[in-house]
Amino acid sequence: MPGYTAPTRDMQFVLHDVLKVTQTGIPGYDELERDVTEAVLAAAGKVASEVLAPLNPVGDRIGCVLENGVVRTPEGFKDAFAAMKDGGWTSLDCDPAYGGQGMPYLLATAVGEMFVSANMAFNMYQGLAHGAYSAIHAHGTAEQKATYLPGLVRCDWTGTMNLTEPHCGTDLGLMRTRAEPQDDGSYRITGQKIFISAGEHDLAGNIIHLVLARAPGGGEGTRGVSLFIVPKLLVNGDGSLGARNAVSCGKIEQKMGIHGNATCVMDYDGATGWLLGDLHKGMRAMFTMMNEARLGVGLQGYAVGEAAYQNAAIYARERLQGRAVTGAQNPGGPADPLIVHPDVRRMLMDQKSFLEGARAFTFWGAHLIDRSRRCGDAEAEGLVSLMTPVLKGFLTDKGFETAVTAQQIFGGHGYIEDSGMSQFTRDARIAMIYEGANGIQALDLVGRKLAQDGGRHVMAFFEMVKTFLKENEGDAALKAGFLDPLKAASKDLQAAAMFFMQNGVKTPDAALAGSYDFMHLFGHVCLGLMWARMGRAAMAALAAGAPDRAFLEAKLATGRYYMARQLPMTATHLARIRSGADPVMALPAEAF
Amino acid sequence: MPGYTAPTRDMQFVLHDVLKVTQTGIPGYDELERDVTEAVLAAAGKVASEVLAPLNPVGDRIGCVLENGVVRTPEGFKDAFAAMKDGGWTSLDCDPAYGGQGMPYLLATAVGEMFVSANMAFNMYQGLAHGAYSAIHAHGTAEQKATYLPGLVRCDWTGTMNLTEPHCGTDLGLMRTRAEPQDDGSYRITGQKIFISAGEHDLAGNIIHLVLARAPGGGEGTRGVSLFIVPKLLVNGDGSLGARNAVSCGKIEQKMGIHGNATCVMDYDGATGWLLGDLHKGMRAMFTMMNEARLGVGLQGYAVGEAAYQNAAIYARERLQGRAVTGAQNPGGPADPLIVHPDVRRMLMDQKSFLEGARAFTFWGAHLIDRSRRCGDAEAEGLVSLMTPVLKGFLTDKGFETAVTAQQIFGGHGYIEDSGMSQFTRDARIAMIYEGANGIQALDLVGRKLAQDGGRHVMAFFEMVKTFLKENEGDAALKAGFLDPLKAASKDLQAAAMFFMQNGVKTPDAALAGSYDFMHLFGHVCLGLMWARMGRAAMAALAAGAPDRAFLEAKLATGRYYMARQLPMTATHLARIRSGADPVMALPAEAF
């Protein structure tokens, strides 16, 4: 059975050596002293390793069962969910006014990585509660907040997001679910929603569905769509639970992975709902939560990859097979461990260098979200908006690749479900699809975010890279391994952006044909920047005589690997982008 | 439910316009007239679409069941297997002396692609019968051939390959299964083998196991290993079936995919076996079948990708979602089809351009195998040996990627098992692992094949590319789209080979650290060469006034896409290779 060990040391390095959280001046960050975060991460890591990880293969094997409208989660999920609640893990960054602990989103992100690594499907139940919490907290009336938030914060109740219908996924303008206004100010919601994660289950006393639907007078397309609160059980004025609402789970989908989470077809049959936020502005309400939600999915991508990697590394150290080409390394044994073989090393280094870069990138993004929220910093908000599609698209693509590579190290054993490696691959696959398929992320990046606010945010990003390079140009130790590759990659990114500016207006297809490559090119530059910062931080710590030299030296070697072996991809992405729309669009539809 | 249509037109193009099979002078190829292959491919395509494809999701859903030592294949497999036998599809390229039809391996490869696309797990039963046929045909005594081949050719019996044991996969030198010689010339085989595809099932009257085991006096490691024939039911002198042998299936593995094929743990408990080939030369006997077996797995990689692609293309044409950025293409409908979106096109073109290149590459490889066998051409044998790890490793990696991309086009529906797209991804995954994991292919390529016969074969390959470029240098239409990119990619490949020559001897790790990238670099150059040849052939056909202009124009556009958007990867692979061993090997094992 696969195991999981929380990478606390790596997280501490990002928080304190790279982001230097206590020096940021962000309200609440002053509490994130090294020993505080150490204690929180250690405690969360214990829950992840001891409670959640053992249930991961159980959830995959048993899955969820729908019987007479009731969904049963896998054996052990109820107890684990109770343990999460009791430990206060569901309310870390929630508003103290509603029972939350008011900690930075960054800290919740670090803890979230551990829980996702340990058991992605399980963690989605509380993740969706948190999503509903965020939506109601941002857009609800005082009464709605008082009614729904405490239950969601404690995870006595969970939440859902209802967007997709059978005939409309990405294109929500096609939505058919109707909301009819009632005299008492409520709405009657009628329609079918599909792919509703945690739509029905037995872990919580109530489920607060957030449903996009079309109310009269809103016009065609997405403009006419509003967001509604539709609780499974109606909540009485005194907060007690009342009658069952007219919403039910019609079916559970059989999926490739995340079997432990119930993906439901939800039927709304004149269910009672209440408008959340402004009428006909439902899409806007959804969008305000998008940075956080998409960062959360990007995190899923690499966090599952992290769990897969850890198990692959152990296997590579323990499994004896073949001899090192440079001479036996384990002469007393029947063979050398897999890890002596250069190509096995390559696979491990690909994983490790991506994962550590992805963690830094995600933590940096979470820190920008805190900065924008807690300091009202519009620049931080703009920057993280720009990078959100990269965080989601790049990290989930590469996270899946990481899981596949980890599985590969196990050889045939990786294909057998017993090893648990197949589950990581199957689970990681969904993150590339949901919360906006990765092609949509690329479209958002190139079609929307690049030019947002007059292109100010992408210019700010380039400026930041330039400043970093300039600040460190005298550092000979950093130059060849880190600065030069970052400079080259950043140049490729600028050239690609320039290509879009020159061609995008007269040939929009030319920009969109290169959008996916641009997203990956951007992702590599972001990870390159993260590695350059980590490289500098590691060198600084070594120079300051930090005691854990082996850890810091490994950090430097891992960074050099990323720069030498992954960053050269930017040239290929640029070449593809520059080939423009013609090769992509040449064929008539019937030629496929 | 996913469908499948045999790409007969594409296959005919490769056979007749590119390979020009009837002009090759290979014995038997003169029979492969255009109308003959058209008829064979059409008939095979009908079986694939109508008999095998409908069973593919059934096999995935039901899987195989072991009860009281008997394995039951999924519903419908028995009838389909009977239909395959009755149609003569199992014996196409087998020796007429034993009931085969004596057709070229190339034709069997084309037919095999269809069967694998339609139902990979099902086709493995006959594939393994063919493997056992090939082994006994190559190494058996006249008596062994007479005893076993007719049953295998007709697929009244099937076969297996028993290599892996729980503690040894790649490193067969660790093998423990014992063979004790008996007075009557037979051996008693004792040990456990795992991951035995088609190890036990209900489709055939007998199963002929080929088992690697250690007979006394052979020494340590792989030198002491011999190959044995161990039939499930002993065969009497008159050809009738006799007593049950002491071999049994102890367990069926639960796997990520290919559920329709029984992957068995096989227990040999003093089973009676007969030496096949020379004593202590079992590895060599296995190796003589390796080119064919590995080409067959490479074929699986892209053939499953082909099926996935076909369904993605249909979905992209039919699913209405969003509007084209350049203006509505389906103004009368609620939305445009997915295929109008440039990033969906990119995904389809990535798939299509890879698949058609992969088919040409595989057919070329099969043609070289025919040439080596039927003409005793050592150059052809050397060339296909060199390219075998590329065919296996590159095509299965990219075939899996193709299946993943096809699944992506379905959005959330691709993650739901109902769509069938998950199965393609899960099935394609195994091809990267078995028959030598792809890292082993890369090791074989760089550690063995490159330098084989003094490096003659890789030089021959470079010479072939050079000759092609020279022959066509005056062709302005071919130059920018095909010749220039091929030249650049081939230069990268030569530079990489040069790097290995200069560094490989003093630093073997430097070559091996780049081996995987070299395999992919080589694969791209091979597909680039194929596309250049296909480009030339399509232009020639157009110039000659061929009637199907749309098909030929699409071929050219698809080729230009591959050259413009895929071939630039060679530069990244070269950069990685040149970074050498240091970044890969820098960390101590405990740092992972």
PDB file of N, CA, C and O in Angstrom, chain B residues 442-490:
ATOM      1  N   ALA B 442      15.244   2.589 -24.270  1.00  0.00           N
ATOM      2  CA  ALA B 442      16.223   3.661 -24.465  1.00  0.00           C
ATOM      3  C   ALA B 442      17.641   3.153 -24.175  1.00  0.00           C
ATOM      4  O   ALA B 442      18.601   3.489 -24.885  1.00  0.00           O
ATOM      5  N   LEU B 443      17.740   2.318 -23.142  1.00  0.00           N
ATOM      6  CA  LEU B 443      19.031   1.717 -22.793  1.00  0.00           C
ATOM      7  C   LEU B 443      19.517   0.802 -23.909  1.00  0.00           C
ATOM      8  O   LEU B 443      20.697   0.807 -24.288  1.00  0.00           O
ATOM      9  N   ASP B 444      18.603   0.016 -24.458  1.00  0.00           N
ATOM     10  CA  ASP B 444      18.928  -0.889 -25.569  1.00  0.00           C
ATOM     11  C   ASP B 444      19.427  -0.079 -26.765  1.00  0.00           C
ATOM     12  O   ASP B 444      20.415  -0.439 -27.416  1.00  0.00           O
ATOM     13  N   LEU B 445      18.753   1.031 -27.018  1.00  0.00           N
ATOM     14  CA  LEU B 445      19.110   1.862 -28.175  1.00  0.00           C
ATOM     15  C   LEU B 445      20.503   2.462 -28.021  1.00  0.00           C
ATOM     16  O   LEU B 445      21.352   2.329 -28.912  1.00  0.00           O
ATOM     17  N   VAL B 446      20.722   3.103 -26.880  1.00  0.00           N
ATOM     18  CA  VAL B 446      21.976   3.845 -26.707  1.00  0.00           C
ATOM     19  C   VAL B 446      23.109   2.934 -26.248  1.00  0.00           C
ATOM     20  O   VAL B 446      24.253   3.089 -26.674  1.00  0.00           O
ATOM     21  N   GLY B 447      22.778   1.982 -25.381  1.00  0.00           N
ATOM     22  CA  GLY B 447      23.820   1.132 -24.823  1.00  0.00           C
ATOM     23  C   GLY B 447      24.228  -0.006 -25.750  1.00  0.00           C
ATOM     24  O   GLY B 447      25.304  -0.589 -25.584  1.00  0.00           O
ATOM     25  N   ARG B 448      23.386  -0.330 -26.735  1.00  0.00           N
ATOM     26  CA  ARG B 448      23.642  -1.545 -27.504  1.00  0.00           C
ATOM     27  C   ARG B 448      23.539  -1.307 -29.013  1.00  0.00           C
ATOM     28  O   ARG B 448      24.484  -1.547 -29.748  1.00  0.00           O
ATOM     29  N   LYS B 449      22.376  -0.800 -29.422  1.00  0.00           N
ATOM     30  CA  LYS B 449      22.103  -0.742 -30.854  1.00  0.00           C
ATOM     31  C   LYS B 449      22.933   0.305 -31.607  1.00  0.00           C
ATOM     32  O   LYS B 449      23.308   0.089 -32.758  1.00  0.00           O
ATOM     33  N   LEU B 450      23.193   1.420 -30.959  1.00  0.00           N
ATOM     34  CA  LEU B 450      23.926   2.489 -31.647  1.00  0.00           C
ATOM     35  C   LEU B 450      25.290   2.007 -32.120  1.00  0.00           C
ATOM     36  O   LEU B 450      25.725   2.314 -33.230  1.00  0.00           O
ATOM     37  N   ALA B 451      25.967   1.261 -31.267  1.00  0.00           N
ATOM     38  CA  ALA B 451      27.331   0.841 -31.570  1.00  0.00           C
ATOM     39  C   ALA B 451      27.386  -0.522 -32.254  1.00  0.00           C
ATOM     40  O   ALA B 451      28.465  -1.002 -32.611  1.00  0.00           O
ATOM     41  N   GLN B 452      26.207  -1.143 -32.444  1.00  0.00           N
ATOM     42  CA  GLN B 452      26.179  -2.504 -32.993  1.00  0.00           C
ATOM     43  C   GLN B 452      26.827  -2.538 -34.382  1.00  0.00           C
ATOM     44  O   GLN B 452      26.621  -1.631 -35.193  1.00  0.00           O
ATOM     45  N   ASP B 453      27.584  -3.618 -34.610  1.00  0.00           N
ATOM     46  CA  ASP B 453      28.284  -3.766 -35.896  1.00  0.00           C
ATOM     47  C   ASP B 453      29.079  -2.506 -36.246  1.00  0.00           C
ATOM     48  O   ASP B 453      29.025  -2.019 -37.389  1.00  0.00           O
ATOM     49  N   GLY B 454      29.752  -1.992 -35.225  1.00  0.00           N
ATOM     50  CA  GLY B 454      30.604  -0.821 -35.459  1.00  0.00           C
ATOM     51  C   GLY B 454      29.831   0.438 -35.808  1.00  0.00           C
ATOM     52  O   GLY B 454      30.361   1.343 -36.468  1.00  0.00           O
ATOM     53  N   GLY B 455      28.599   0.489 -35.383  1.00  0.00           N
ATOM     54  CA  GLY B 455      27.803   1.691 -35.645  1.00  0.00           C
ATOM     55  C   GLY B 455      27.299   1.768 -37.087  1.00  0.00           C
ATOM     56  O   GLY B 455      26.828   2.805 -37.543  1.00  0.00           O
ATOM     57  N   ARG B 456      27.378   0.633 -37.790  1.00  0.00           N
ATOM     58  CA  ARG B 456      27.036   0.638 -39.218  1.00  0.00           C
ATOM     59  C   ARG B 456      25.578   1.002 -39.481  1.00  0.00           C
ATOM     60  O   ARG B 456      25.266   1.664 -40.462  1.00  0.00           O
ATOM     61  N   HIS B 457      24.694   0.548 -38.573  1.00  0.00           N
ATOM     62  CA  HIS B 457      23.273   0.728 -38.873  1.00  0.00           C
ATOM     63  C   HIS B 457      22.813   2.158 -38.675  1.00  0.00           C
ATOM     64  O   HIS B 457      22.005   2.660 -39.452  1.00  0.00           O
ATOM     65  N   VAL B 458      23.357   2.805 -37.646  1.00  0.00           N
ATOM     66  CA  VAL B 458      22.962   4.205 -37.466  1.00  0.00           C
ATOM     67  C   VAL B 458      23.544   5.064 -38.589  1.00  0.00           C
ATOM     68  O   VAL B 458      22.909   6.005 -39.071  1.00  0.00           O
ATOM     69  N   MET B 459      24.752   4.679 -39.056  1.00  0.00           N
ATOM     70  CA  MET B 459      25.327   5.401 -40.193  1.00  0.00           C
ATOM     71  C   MET B 459      24.457   5.188 -41.437  1.00  0.00           C
ATOM     72  O   MET B 459      24.249   6.112 -42.231  1.00  0.00           O
ATOM     73  N   ALA B 460      23.960   3.981 -41.594  1.00  0.00           N
ATOM     74  CA  ALA B 460      23.089   3.692 -42.742  1.00  0.00           C
ATOM     75  C   ALA B 460      21.818   4.529 -42.667  1.00  0.00           C
ATOM     76  O   ALA B 460      21.313   5.012 -43.685  1.00  0.00           O
ATOM     77  N   PHE B 461      21.321   4.692 -41.434  1.00  0.00           N
ATOM     78  CA  PHE B 461      20.117   5.510 -41.277  1.00  0.00           C
ATOM     79  C   PHE B 461      20.394   6.962 -41.680  1.00  0.00           C
ATOM     80  O   PHE B 461      19.640   7.569 -42.441  1.00  0.00           O
ATOM     81  N   PHE B 462      21.492   7.503 -41.189  1.00  0.00           N
ATOM     82  CA  PHE B 462      21.830   8.888 -41.537  1.00  0.00           C
ATOM     83  C   PHE B 462      22.026   9.028 -43.052  1.00  0.00           C
ATOM     84  O   PHE B 462      21.625  10.018 -43.658  1.00  0.00           O
ATOM     85  N   GLU B 463      22.657   8.014 -43.616  1.00  0.00           N
ATOM     86  CA  GLU B 463      22.914   8.032 -45.053  1.00  0.00           C
ATOM     87  C   GLU B 463      21.595   8.052 -45.830  1.00  0.00           C
ATOM     88  O   GLU B 463      21.458   8.740 -46.846  1.00  0.00           O
ATOM     89  N   MET B 464      20.636   7.297 -45.317  1.00  0.00           N
ATOM     90  CA  MET B 464      19.329   7.225 -45.977  1.00  0.00           C
ATOM     91  C   MET B 464      18.632   8.588 -45.969  1.00  0.00           C
ATOM     92  O   MET B 464      18.049   9.007 -46.968  1.00  0.00           O
ATOM     93  N   VAL B 465      18.705   9.243 -44.820  1.00  0.00           N
ATOM     94  CA  VAL B 465      18.093  10.576 -44.722  1.00  0.00           C
ATOM     95  C   VAL B 465      18.808  11.532 -45.679  1.00  0.00           C
ATOM     96  O   VAL B 465      18.174  12.293 -46.426  1.00  0.00           O
ATOM     97  N   LYS B 466      20.129  11.455 -45.678  1.00  0.00           N
ATOM     98  CA  LYS B 466      20.933  12.335 -46.531  1.00  0.00           C
ATOM     99  C   LYS B 466      20.584  12.105 -48.004  1.00  0.00           C
ATOM    100  O   LYS B 466      20.404  13.066 -48.776  1.00  0.00           O
ATOM    101  N   THR B 467      20.484  10.857 -48.375  1.00  0.00           N
ATOM    102  CA  THR B 467      20.165  10.522 -49.760  1.00  0.00           C
ATOM    103  C   THR B 467      18.798  11.062 -50.144  1.00  0.00           C
ATOM    104  O   THR B 467      18.618  11.626 -51.225  1.00  0.00           O
ATOM    105  N   PHE B 468      17.848  10.876 -49.210  1.00  0.00           N
ATOM    106  CA  PHE B 468      16.502  11.384 -49.495  1.00  0.00           C
ATOM    107  C   PHE B 468      16.532  12.892 -49.722  1.00  0.00           C
ATOM    108  O   PHE B 468      15.932  13.409 -50.669  1.00  0.00           O
ATOM    109  N   LEU B 469      17.248  13.594 -48.847  1.00  0.00           N
ATOM    110  CA  LEU B 469      17.312  15.054 -48.964  1.00  0.00           C
ATOM    111  C   LEU B 469      17.980  15.457 -50.276  1.00  0.00           C
ATOM    112  O   LEU B 469      17.540  16.382 -50.955  1.00  0.00           O
ATOM    113  N   LYS B 470      19.017  14.717 -50.633  1.00  0.00           N
ATOM    114  CA  LYS B 470      19.766  15.045 -51.857  1.00  0.00           C
ATOM    115  C   LYS B 470      18.904  14.789 -53.096  1.00  0.00           C
ATOM    116  O   LYS B 470      18.844  15.622 -54.006  1.00  0.00           O
ATOM    117  N   GLU B 471      18.253  13.659 -53.102  1.00  0.00           N
ATOM    118  CA  GLU B 471      17.407  13.294 -54.246  1.00  0.00           C
ATOM    119  C   GLU B 471      16.323  14.329 -54.524  1.00  0.00           C
ATOM    120  O   GLU B 471      15.860  14.470 -55.644  1.00  0.00           O
ATOM    121  N   ASN B 472      15.875  14.978 -53.443  1.00  0.00           N
ATOM    122  CA  ASN B 472      14.730  15.882 -53.582  1.00  0.00           C
ATOM    123  C   ASN B 472      15.082  17.357 -53.439  1.00  0.00           C
ATOM    124  O   ASN B 472      14.196  18.198 -53.355  1.00  0.00           O
ATOM    125  N   GLU B 473      16.388  17.648 -53.416  1.00  0.00           N
ATOM    126  CA  GLU B 473      16.768  19.023 -53.088  1.00  0.00           C
ATOM    127  C   GLU B 473      16.254  20.037 -54.105  1.00  0.00           C
ATOM    128  O   GLU B 473      16.057  21.202 -53.796  1.00  0.00           O
ATOM    129  N   GLY B 474      15.989  19.573 -55.319  1.00  0.00           N
ATOM    130  CA  GLY B 474      15.478  20.502 -56.329  1.00  0.00           C
ATOM    131  C   GLY B 474      13.979  20.727 -56.267  1.00  0.00           C
ATOM    132  O   GLY B 474      13.431  21.534 -57.005  1.00  0.00           O
ATOM    133  N   ASP B 475      13.332  20.001 -55.346  1.00  0.00           N
ATOM    134  CA  ASP B 475      11.868  20.073 -55.283  1.00  0.00           C
ATOM    135  C   ASP B 475      11.428  21.238 -54.389  1.00  0.00           C
ATOM    136  O   ASP B 475      11.345  21.111 -53.169  1.00  0.00           O
ATOM    137  N   ALA B 476      11.141  22.358 -55.010  1.00  0.00           N
ATOM    138  CA  ALA B 476      10.824  23.572 -54.246  1.00  0.00           C
ATOM    139  C   ALA B 476       9.557  23.400 -53.411  1.00  0.00           C
ATOM    140  O   ALA B 476       9.447  23.947 -52.308  1.00  0.00           O
ATOM    141  N   ALA B 477       8.603  22.639 -53.910  1.00  0.00           N
ATOM    142  CA  ALA B 477       7.346  22.461 -53.189  1.00  0.00           C
ATOM    143  C   ALA B 477       7.560  21.692 -51.885  1.00  0.00           C
ATOM    144  O   ALA B 477       6.840  21.871 -50.904  1.00  0.00           O
ATOM    145  N   LEU B 478       8.560  20.820 -51.891  1.00  0.00           N
ATOM    146  CA  LEU B 478       8.810  19.970 -50.728  1.00  0.00           C
ATOM    147  C   LEU B 478       9.745  20.651 -49.722  1.00  0.00           C
ATOM    148  O   LEU B 478       9.784  20.267 -48.545  1.00  0.00           O
ATOM    149  N   LYS B 479      10.465  21.650 -50.193  1.00  0.00           N
ATOM    150  CA  LYS B 479      11.598  22.172 -49.418  1.00  0.00           C
ATOM    151  C   LYS B 479      11.210  22.770 -48.049  1.00  0.00           C
ATOM    152  O   LYS B 479      11.586  22.244 -47.011  1.00  0.00           O
ATOM    153  N   ALA B 480      10.454  23.839 -48.061  1.00  0.00           N
ATOM    154  CA  ALA B 480      10.203  24.556 -46.802  1.00  0.00           C
ATOM    155  C   ALA B 480       9.383  23.731 -45.823  1.00  0.00           C
ATOM    156  O   ALA B 480       9.665  23.691 -44.623  1.00  0.00           O
ATOM    157  N   GLY B 481       8.372  23.056 -46.339  1.00  0.00           N
ATOM    158  CA  GLY B 481       7.462  22.333 -45.455  1.00  0.00           C
ATOM    159  C   GLY B 481       8.021  21.017 -44.942  1.00  0.00           C
ATOM    160  O   GLY B 481       7.683  20.578 -43.841  1.00  0.00           O
ATOM    161  N   PHE B 482       8.870  20.366 -45.745  1.00  0.00           N
ATOM    162  CA  PHE B 482       9.302  19.019 -45.384  1.00  0.00           C
ATOM    163  C   PHE B 482      10.818  18.848 -45.281  1.00  0.00           C
ATOM    164  O   PHE B 482      11.319  18.323 -44.296  1.00  0.00           O
ATOM    165  N   LEU B 483      11.540  19.269 -46.315  1.00  0.00           N
ATOM    166  CA  LEU B 483      12.973  18.957 -46.345  1.00  0.00           C
ATOM    167  C   LEU B 483      13.770  19.741 -45.310  1.00  0.00           C
ATOM    168  O   LEU B 483      14.612  19.174 -44.616  1.00  0.00           O
ATOM    169  N   ASP B 484      13.503  21.031 -45.215  1.00  0.00           N
ATOM    170  CA  ASP B 484      14.271  21.854 -44.262  1.00  0.00           C
ATOM    171  C   ASP B 484      14.095  21.385 -42.813  1.00  0.00           C
ATOM    172  O   ASP B 484      15.080  21.236 -42.086  1.00  0.00           O
ATOM    173  N   PRO B 485      12.850  21.154 -42.381  1.00  0.00           N
ATOM    174  CA  PRO B 485      12.702  20.671 -40.995  1.00  0.00           C
ATOM    175  C   PRO B 485      13.352  19.296 -40.775  1.00  0.00           C
ATOM    176  O   PRO B 485      13.956  19.053 -39.727  1.00  0.00           O
ATOM    177  N   LEU B 486      13.250  18.424 -41.773  1.00  0.00           N
ATOM    178  CA  LEU B 486      13.865  17.100 -41.624  1.00  0.00           C
ATOM    179  C   LEU B 486      15.382  17.232 -41.502  1.00  0.00           C
ATOM    180  O   LEU B 486      16.010  16.552 -40.685  1.00  0.00           O
ATOM    181  N   LYS B 487      15.939  18.109 -42.297  1.00  0.00           N
ATOM    182  CA  LYS B 487      17.392  18.323 -42.271  1.00  0.00           C
ATOM    183  C   LYS B 487      17.826  18.821 -40.882  1.00  0.00           C
ATOM    184  O   LYS B 487      18.796  18.333 -40.307  1.00  0.00           O
ATOM    185  N   ALA B 488      17.089  19.791 -40.355  1.00  0.00           N
ATOM    186  CA  ALA B 488      17.438  20.350 -39.041  1.00  0.00           C
ATOM    187  C   ALA B 488      17.323  19.285 -37.954  1.00  0.00           C
ATOM    188  O   ALA B 488      18.189  19.166 -37.079  1.00  0.00           O
ATOM    189  N   ALA B 489      16.258  18.491 -38.021  1.00  0.00           N
ATOM    190  CA  ALA B 489      16.051  17.461 -36.998  1.00  0.00           C
ATOM    191  C   ALA B 489      17.119  16.386 -37.090  1.00  0.00           C
ATOM    192  O   ALA B 489      17.645  15.910 -36.074  1.00  0.00           O
ATOM    193  N   SER B 490      17.458  16.021 -38.294  1.00  0.00           N
ATOM    194  CA  SER B 490      18.472  14.991 -38.492  1.00  0.00           C
ATOM    195  C   SER B 490      19.837  15.481 -38.001  1.00  0.00           C
ATOM    196  O   SER B 490      20.629  14.701 -37.453  1.00  0.00           O
TER     197      SER B 490
END
